[in-house]
PDB file of C-alpha atoms and ligand atoms in Angstrom:
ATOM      1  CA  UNK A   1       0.000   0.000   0.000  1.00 78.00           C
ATOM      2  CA  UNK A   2       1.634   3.274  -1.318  1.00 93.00           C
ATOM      3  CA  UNK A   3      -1.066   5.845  -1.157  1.00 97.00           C
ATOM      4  CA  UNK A   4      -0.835   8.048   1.967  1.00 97.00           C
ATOM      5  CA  UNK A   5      -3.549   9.561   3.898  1.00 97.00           C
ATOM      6  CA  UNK A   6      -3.299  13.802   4.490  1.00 98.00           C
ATOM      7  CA  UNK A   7      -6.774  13.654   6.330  1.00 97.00           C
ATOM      8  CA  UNK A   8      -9.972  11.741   6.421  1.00 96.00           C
ATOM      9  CA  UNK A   9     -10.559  13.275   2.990  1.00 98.00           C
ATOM     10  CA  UNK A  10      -7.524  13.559   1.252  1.00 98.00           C
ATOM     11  CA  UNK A  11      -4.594  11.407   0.159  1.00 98.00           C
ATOM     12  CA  UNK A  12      -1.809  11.117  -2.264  1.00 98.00           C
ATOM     13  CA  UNK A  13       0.036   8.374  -3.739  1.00 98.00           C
ATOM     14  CA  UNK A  14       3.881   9.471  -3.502  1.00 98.00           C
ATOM     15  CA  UNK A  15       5.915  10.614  -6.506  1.00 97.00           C
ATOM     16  CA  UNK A  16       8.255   8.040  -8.318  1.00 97.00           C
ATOM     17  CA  UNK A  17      11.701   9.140  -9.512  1.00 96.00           C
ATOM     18  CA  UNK A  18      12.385   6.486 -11.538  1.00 95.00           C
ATOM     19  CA  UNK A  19      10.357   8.215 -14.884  1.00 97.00           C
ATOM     20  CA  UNK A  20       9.378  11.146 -13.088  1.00 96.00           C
ATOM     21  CA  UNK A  21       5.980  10.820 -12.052  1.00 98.00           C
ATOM     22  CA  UNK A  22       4.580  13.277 -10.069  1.00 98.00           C
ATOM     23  CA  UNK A  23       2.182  12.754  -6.672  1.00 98.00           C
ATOM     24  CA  UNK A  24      -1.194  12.202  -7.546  1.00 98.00           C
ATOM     25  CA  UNK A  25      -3.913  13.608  -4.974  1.00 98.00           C
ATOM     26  CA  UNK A  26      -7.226  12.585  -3.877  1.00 98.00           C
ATOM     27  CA  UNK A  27     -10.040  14.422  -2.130  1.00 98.00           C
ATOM     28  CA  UNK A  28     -13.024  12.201  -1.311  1.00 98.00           C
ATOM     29  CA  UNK A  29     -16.271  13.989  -0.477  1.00 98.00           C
ATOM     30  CA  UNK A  30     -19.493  12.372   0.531  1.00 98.00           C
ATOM     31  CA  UNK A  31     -21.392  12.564  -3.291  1.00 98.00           C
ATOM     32  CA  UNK A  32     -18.020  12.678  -5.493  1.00 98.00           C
ATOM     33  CA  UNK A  33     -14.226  12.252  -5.735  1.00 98.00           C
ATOM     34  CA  UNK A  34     -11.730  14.148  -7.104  1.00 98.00           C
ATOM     35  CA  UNK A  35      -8.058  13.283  -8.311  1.00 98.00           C
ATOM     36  CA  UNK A  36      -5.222  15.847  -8.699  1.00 98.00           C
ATOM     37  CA  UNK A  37      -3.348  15.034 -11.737  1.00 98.00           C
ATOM     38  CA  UNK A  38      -3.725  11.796 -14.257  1.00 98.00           C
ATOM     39  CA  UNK A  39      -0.004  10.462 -14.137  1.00 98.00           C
ATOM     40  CA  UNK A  40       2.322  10.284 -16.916  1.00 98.00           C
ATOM     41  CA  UNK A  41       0.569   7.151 -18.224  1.00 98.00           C
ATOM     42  CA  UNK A  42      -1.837   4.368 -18.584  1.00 98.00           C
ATOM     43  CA  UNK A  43       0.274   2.557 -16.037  1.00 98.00           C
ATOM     44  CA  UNK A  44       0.437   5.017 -14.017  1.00 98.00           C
ATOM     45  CA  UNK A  45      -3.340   5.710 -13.717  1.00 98.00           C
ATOM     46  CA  UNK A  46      -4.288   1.986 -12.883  1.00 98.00           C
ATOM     47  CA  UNK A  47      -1.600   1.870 -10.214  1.00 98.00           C
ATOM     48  CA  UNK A  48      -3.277   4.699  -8.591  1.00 98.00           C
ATOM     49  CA  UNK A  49      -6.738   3.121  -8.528  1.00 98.00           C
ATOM     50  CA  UNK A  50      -5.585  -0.064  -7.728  1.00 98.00           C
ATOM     51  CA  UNK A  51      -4.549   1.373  -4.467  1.00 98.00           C
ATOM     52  CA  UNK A  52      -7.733   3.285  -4.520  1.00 98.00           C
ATOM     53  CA  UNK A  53      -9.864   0.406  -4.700  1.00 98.00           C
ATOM     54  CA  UNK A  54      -8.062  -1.340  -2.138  1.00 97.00           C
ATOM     55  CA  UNK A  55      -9.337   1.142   0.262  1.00 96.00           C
ATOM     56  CA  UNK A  56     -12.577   0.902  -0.832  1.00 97.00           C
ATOM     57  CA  UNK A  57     -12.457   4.770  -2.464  1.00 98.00           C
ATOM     58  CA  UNK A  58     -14.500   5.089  -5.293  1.00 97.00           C
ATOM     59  CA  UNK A  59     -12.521   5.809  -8.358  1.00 98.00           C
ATOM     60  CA  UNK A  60     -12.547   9.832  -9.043  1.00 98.00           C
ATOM     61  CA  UNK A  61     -15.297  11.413 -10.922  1.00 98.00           C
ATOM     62  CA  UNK A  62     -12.832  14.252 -11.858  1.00 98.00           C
ATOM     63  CA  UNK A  63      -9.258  15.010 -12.438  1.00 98.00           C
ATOM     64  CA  UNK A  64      -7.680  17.882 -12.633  1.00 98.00           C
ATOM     65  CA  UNK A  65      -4.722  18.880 -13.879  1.00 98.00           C
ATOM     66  CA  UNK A  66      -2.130  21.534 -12.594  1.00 98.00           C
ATOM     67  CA  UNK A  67      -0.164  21.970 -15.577  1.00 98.00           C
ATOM     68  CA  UNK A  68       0.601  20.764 -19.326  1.00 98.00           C
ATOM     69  CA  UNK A  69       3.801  18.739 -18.706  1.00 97.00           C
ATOM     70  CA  UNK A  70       3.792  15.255 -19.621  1.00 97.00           C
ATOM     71  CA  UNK A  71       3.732  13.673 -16.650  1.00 98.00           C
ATOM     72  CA  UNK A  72       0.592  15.161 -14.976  1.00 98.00           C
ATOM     73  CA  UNK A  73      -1.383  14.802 -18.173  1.00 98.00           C
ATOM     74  CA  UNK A  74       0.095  11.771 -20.382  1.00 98.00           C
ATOM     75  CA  UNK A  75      -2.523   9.681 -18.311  1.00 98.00           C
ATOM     76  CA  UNK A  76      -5.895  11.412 -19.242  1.00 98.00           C
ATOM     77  CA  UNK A  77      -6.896   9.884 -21.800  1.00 98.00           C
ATOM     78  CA  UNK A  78      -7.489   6.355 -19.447  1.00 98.00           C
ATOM     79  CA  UNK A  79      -8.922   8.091 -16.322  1.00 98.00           C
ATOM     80  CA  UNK A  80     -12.259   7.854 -15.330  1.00 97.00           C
ATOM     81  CA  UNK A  81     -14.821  10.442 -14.791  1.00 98.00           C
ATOM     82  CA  UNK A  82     -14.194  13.983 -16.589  1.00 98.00           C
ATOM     83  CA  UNK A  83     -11.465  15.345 -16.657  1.00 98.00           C
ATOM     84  CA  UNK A  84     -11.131  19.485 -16.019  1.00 98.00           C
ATOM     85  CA  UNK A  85      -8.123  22.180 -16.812  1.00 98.00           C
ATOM     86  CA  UNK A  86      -7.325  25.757 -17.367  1.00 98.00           C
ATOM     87  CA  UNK A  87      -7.999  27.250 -20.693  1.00 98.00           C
ATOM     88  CA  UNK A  88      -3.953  27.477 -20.978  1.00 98.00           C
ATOM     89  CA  UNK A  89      -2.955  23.788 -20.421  1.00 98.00           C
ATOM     90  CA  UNK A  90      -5.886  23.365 -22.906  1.00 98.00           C
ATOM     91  CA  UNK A  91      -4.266  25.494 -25.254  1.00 98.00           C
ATOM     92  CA  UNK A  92      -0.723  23.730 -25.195  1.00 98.00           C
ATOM     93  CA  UNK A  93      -2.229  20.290 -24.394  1.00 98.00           C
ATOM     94  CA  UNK A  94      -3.521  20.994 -27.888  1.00 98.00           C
ATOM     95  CA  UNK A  95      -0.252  21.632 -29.319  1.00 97.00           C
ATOM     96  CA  UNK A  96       1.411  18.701 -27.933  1.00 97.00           C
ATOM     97  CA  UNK A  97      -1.151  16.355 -29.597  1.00 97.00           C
ATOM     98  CA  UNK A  98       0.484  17.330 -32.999  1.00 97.00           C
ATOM     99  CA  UNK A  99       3.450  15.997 -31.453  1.00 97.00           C
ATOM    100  CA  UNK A 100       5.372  12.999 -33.304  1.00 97.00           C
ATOM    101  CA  UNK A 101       7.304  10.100 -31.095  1.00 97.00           C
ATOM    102  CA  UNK A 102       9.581   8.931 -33.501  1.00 97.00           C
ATOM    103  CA  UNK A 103      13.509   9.566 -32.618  1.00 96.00           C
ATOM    104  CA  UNK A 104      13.957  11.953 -35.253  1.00 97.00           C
ATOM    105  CA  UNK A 105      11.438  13.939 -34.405  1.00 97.00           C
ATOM    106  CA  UNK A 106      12.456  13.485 -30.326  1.00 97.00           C
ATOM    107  CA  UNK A 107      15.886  14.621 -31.437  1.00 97.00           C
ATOM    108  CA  UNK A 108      14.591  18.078 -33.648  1.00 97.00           C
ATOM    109  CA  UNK A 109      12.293  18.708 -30.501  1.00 97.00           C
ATOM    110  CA  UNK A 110      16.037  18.587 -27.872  1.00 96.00           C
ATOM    111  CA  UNK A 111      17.560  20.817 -30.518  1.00 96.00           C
ATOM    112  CA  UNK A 112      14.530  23.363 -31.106  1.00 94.00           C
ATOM    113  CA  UNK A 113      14.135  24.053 -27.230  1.00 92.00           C
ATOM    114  CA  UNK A 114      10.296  22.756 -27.431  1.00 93.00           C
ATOM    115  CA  UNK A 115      11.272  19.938 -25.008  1.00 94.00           C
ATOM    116  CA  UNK A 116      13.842  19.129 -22.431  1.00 93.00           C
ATOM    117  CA  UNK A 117      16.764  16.138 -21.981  1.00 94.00           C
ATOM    118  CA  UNK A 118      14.807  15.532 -18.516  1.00 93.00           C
ATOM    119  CA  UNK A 119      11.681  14.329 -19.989  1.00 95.00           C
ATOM    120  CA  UNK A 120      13.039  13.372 -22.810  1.00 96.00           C
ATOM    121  CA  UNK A 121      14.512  10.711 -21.376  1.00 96.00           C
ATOM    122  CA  UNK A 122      12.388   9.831 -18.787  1.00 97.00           C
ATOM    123  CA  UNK A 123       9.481   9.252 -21.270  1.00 97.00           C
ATOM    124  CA  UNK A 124      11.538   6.803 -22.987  1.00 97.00           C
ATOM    125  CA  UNK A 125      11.712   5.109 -20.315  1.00 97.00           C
ATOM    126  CA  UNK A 126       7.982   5.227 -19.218  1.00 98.00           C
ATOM    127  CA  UNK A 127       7.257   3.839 -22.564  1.00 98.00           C
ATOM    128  CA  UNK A 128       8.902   1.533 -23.966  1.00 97.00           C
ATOM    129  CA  UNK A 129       6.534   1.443 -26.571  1.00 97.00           C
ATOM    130  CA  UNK A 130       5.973   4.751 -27.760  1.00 97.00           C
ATOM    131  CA  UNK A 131       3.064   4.008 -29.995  1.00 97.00           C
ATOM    132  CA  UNK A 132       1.099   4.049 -26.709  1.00 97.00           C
ATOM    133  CA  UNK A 133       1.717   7.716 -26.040  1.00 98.00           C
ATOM    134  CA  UNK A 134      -1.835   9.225 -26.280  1.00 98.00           C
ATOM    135  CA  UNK A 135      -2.404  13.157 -25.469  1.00 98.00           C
ATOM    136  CA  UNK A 136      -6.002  14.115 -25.297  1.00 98.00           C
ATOM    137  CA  UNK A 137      -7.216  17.654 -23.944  1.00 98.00           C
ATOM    138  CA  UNK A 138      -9.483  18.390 -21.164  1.00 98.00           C
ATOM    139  CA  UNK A 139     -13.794  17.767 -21.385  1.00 98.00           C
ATOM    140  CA  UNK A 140     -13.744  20.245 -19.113  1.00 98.00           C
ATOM    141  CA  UNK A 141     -11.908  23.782 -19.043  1.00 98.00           C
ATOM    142  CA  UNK A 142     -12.117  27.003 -17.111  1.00 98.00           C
ATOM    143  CA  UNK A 143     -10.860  30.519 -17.213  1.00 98.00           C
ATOM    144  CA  UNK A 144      -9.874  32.074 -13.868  1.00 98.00           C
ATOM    145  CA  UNK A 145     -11.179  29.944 -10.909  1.00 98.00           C
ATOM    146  CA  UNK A 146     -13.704  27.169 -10.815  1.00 98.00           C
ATOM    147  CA  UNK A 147     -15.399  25.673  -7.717  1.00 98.00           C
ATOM    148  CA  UNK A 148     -16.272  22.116  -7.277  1.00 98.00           C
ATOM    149  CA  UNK A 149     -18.871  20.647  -4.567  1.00 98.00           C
ATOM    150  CA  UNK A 150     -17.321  16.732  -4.109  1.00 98.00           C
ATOM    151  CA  UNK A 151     -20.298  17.314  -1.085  1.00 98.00           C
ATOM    152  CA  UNK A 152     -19.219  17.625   2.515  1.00 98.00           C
ATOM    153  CA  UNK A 153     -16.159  19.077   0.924  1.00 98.00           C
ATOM    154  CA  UNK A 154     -14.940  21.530  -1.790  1.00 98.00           C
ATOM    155  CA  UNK A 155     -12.398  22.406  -4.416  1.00 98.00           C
ATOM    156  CA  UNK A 156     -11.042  25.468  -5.594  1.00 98.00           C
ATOM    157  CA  UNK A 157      -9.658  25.281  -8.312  1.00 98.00           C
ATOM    158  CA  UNK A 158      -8.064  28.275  -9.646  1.00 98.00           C
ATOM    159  CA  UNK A 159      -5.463  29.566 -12.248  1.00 98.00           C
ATOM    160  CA  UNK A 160      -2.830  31.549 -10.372  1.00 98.00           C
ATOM    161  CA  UNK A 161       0.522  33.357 -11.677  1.00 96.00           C
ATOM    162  CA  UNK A 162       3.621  30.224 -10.793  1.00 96.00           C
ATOM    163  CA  UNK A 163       7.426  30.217 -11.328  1.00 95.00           C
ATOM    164  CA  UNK A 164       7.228  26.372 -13.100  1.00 95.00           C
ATOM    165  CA  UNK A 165       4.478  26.915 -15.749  1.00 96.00           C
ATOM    166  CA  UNK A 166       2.514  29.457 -17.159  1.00 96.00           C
ATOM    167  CA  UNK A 167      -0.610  27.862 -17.040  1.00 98.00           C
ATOM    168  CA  UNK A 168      -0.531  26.736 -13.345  1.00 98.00           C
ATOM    169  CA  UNK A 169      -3.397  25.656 -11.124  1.00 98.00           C
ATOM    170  CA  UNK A 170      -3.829  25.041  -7.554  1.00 98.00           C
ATOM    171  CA  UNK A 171      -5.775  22.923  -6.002  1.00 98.00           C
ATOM    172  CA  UNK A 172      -7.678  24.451  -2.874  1.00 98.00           C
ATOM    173  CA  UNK A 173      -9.445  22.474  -0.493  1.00 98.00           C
ATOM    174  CA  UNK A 174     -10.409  24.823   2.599  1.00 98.00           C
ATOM    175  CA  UNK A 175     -12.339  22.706   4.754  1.00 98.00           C
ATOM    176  CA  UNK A 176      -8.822  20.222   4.890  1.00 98.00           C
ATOM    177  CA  UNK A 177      -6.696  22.741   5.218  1.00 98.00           C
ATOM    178  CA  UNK A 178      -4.276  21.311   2.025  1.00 98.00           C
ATOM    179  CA  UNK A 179      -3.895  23.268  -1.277  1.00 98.00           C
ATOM    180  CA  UNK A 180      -2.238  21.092  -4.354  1.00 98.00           C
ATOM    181  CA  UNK A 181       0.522  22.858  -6.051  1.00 98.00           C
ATOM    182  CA  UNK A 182       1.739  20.907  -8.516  1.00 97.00           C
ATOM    183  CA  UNK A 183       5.252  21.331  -9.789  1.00 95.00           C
ATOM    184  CA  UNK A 184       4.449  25.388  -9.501  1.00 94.00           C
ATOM    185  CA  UNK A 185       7.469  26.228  -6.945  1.00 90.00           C
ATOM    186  CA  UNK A 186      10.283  25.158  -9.668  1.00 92.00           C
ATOM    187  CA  UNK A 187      11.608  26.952 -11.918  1.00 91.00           C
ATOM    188  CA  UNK A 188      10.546  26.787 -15.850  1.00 91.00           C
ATOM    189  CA  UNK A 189      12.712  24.499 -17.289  1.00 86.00           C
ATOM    190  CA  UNK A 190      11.604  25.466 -20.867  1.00 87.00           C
ATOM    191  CA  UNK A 191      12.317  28.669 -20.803  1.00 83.00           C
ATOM    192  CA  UNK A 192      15.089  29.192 -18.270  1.00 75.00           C
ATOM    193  CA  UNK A 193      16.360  26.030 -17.266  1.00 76.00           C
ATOM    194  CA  UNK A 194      16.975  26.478 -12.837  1.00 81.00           C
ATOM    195  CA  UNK A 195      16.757  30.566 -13.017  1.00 88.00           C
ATOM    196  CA  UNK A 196      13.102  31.779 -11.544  1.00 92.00           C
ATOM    197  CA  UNK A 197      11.939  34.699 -12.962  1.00 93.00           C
ATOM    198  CA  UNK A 198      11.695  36.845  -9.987  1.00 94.00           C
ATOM    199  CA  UNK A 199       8.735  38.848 -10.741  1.00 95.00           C
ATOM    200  CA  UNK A 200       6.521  35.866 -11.679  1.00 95.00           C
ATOM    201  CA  UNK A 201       8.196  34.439  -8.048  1.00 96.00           C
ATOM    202  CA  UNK A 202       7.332  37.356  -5.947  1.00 96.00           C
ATOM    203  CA  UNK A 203       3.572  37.458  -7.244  1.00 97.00           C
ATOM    204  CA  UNK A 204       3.509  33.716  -6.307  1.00 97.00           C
ATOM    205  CA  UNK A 205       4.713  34.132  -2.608  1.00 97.00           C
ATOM    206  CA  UNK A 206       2.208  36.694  -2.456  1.00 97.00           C
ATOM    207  CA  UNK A 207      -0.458  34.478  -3.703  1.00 97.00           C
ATOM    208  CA  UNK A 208       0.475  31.539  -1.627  1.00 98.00           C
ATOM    209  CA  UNK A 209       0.868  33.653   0.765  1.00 98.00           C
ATOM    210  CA  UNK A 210      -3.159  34.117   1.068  1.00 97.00           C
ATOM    211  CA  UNK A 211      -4.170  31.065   0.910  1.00 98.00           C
ATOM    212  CA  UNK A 212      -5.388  30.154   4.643  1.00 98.00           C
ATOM    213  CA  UNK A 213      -4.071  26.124   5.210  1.00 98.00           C
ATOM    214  CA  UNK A 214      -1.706  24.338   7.003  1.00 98.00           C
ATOM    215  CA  UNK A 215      -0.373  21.863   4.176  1.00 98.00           C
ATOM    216  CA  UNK A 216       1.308  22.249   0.718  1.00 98.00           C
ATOM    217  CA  UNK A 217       1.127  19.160  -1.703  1.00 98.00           C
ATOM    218  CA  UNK A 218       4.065  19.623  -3.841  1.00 97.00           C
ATOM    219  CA  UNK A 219       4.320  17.415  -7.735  1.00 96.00           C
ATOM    220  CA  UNK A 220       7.504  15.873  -6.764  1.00 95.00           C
ATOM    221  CA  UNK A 221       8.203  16.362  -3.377  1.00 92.00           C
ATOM    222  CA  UNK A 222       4.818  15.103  -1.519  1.00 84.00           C
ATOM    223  CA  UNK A 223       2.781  17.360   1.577  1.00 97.00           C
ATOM    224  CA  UNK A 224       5.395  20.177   3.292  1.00 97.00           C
ATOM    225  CA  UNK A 225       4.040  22.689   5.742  1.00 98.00           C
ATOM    226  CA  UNK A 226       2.770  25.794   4.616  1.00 97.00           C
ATOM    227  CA  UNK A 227       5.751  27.226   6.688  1.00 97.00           C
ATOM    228  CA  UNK A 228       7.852  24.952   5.149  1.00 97.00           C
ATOM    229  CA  UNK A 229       7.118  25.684   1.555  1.00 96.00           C
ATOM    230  CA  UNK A 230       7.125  29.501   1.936  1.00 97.00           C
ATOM    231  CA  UNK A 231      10.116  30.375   3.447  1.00 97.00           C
ATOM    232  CA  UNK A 232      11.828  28.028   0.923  1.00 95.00           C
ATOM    233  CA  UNK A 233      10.128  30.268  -2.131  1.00 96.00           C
ATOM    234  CA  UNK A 234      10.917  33.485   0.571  1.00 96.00           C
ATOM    235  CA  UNK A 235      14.601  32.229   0.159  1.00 95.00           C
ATOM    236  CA  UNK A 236      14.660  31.844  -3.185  1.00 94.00           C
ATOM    237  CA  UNK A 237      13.577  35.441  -3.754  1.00 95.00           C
ATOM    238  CA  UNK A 238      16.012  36.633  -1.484  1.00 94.00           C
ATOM    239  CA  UNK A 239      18.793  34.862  -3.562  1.00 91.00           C
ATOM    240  CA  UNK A 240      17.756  36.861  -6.481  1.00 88.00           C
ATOM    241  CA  UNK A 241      18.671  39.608  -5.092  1.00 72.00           C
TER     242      UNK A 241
HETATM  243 ZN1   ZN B   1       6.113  20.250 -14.434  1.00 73.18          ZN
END
């Protein structure tokens, strides 16, 4: 049993390093379930609901996703229930579909700066078969902030200025006390690989900052305090000075 439990209504199964895939969350209210992210494949998705199902959680009825990288959205198109994102991800979601997954075309997207060695690599690994690579866009998409009754419990789901992505969302959920992050407290490694950009990282502290909870899921790194995560992003901003 891998998945981990925040509170009675929300849980994450850890990150794995291995072919980078990110934490997955869960938030289970009394009419609906919601999942943070959809994994960075097929694979990925049934391991999650295998350990869902284990625990007697119903599978989610919809995932959302905090950004457009490939390893919180190459498992959409195999999750069930709908699945919900910002108009942005949309928008490049969209634009990775036209992506091809032969070598050559791998190799023209390392040169052209339109991917990364990091995930370059690591998708090779996650499929050995890259046939099976399958990008599909949201059902659902919003613009701004959407709110989602799971009943007994809510999401906020909202589109907020990060560091990592430009089409970041959080994940809010104020009667736990947790907001999901995703990978939005690292720096954009497509447009300036390890450097933050320190306006975009001073607008985030100060969002963050407002959000009233006591945990931080992080993509990678799994639940911090809320302490924790901001005076490591405080730091950060200091060292730009
Ligand atoms: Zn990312």
């Amino acid at each position: 049993m891998e998945l981990n439990k925040i509170s009675d209504r929300v849980y994450y199964l850890p990150s794995e390093e291995r072919t980078d895939r990110p934490v997955l969350g869960y938030i289970k209210g009394d009419k609906y379930s919601l999942a943070v992210d959809a994994g960075n494949s097929s694979d990925h998705v049934e391991k999650f609901y295998r350990e869902l199902r284990e625990l007697d959680l119903r599978l989610p009825d919809f995932t959302v996703i905090t950004h457009w990288h490939w390893d919180h959205t190459f498992g959409m198109h195999s999750v069930s229930g709908k699945t919900v994102a910002g108009h942005l991800t949309n928008r490049q979601l969209g634009e990775v579909q036209e992506w091809e997954w032969t070598d050559e075309a791998m190799e023209k997207r390392l040169q052209s700066g339109e991917d990364i060695e990091i995930c370059d690599q690591c998708i090779r690994l996650e499929y050995p078969d890259r046939n099976k690579i399958k990008i599909v866009r949201a059902e659902l998409e919003f613009t701004g902030v959407i709110n989602i009754d799971l009943g007994g419990v809510h999401c906020e789901i909202k589109e907020f200025t990060a560091t990592h992505s430009d089409d970041s969302v959080l994940v809010h959920v104020p009667e736990e006390r947790v907001v999901f992050i995703g990978d939005a407290e690292g720096t954009d490694d497509y447009q300036n690989q390890g450097e933050y950009d320190k306006a975009r990282l001073k607008e985030m502290i100060r969002v963050l900052e407002k959000i009233d909870v006591d945990i931080f899921v992080l993509g990678h790194d799994g639940p911090e305090s809320k302490l924790e995560a901001m005076s490591y992003l405080r730091d950060e901003l200091d060292r730009q000075d």
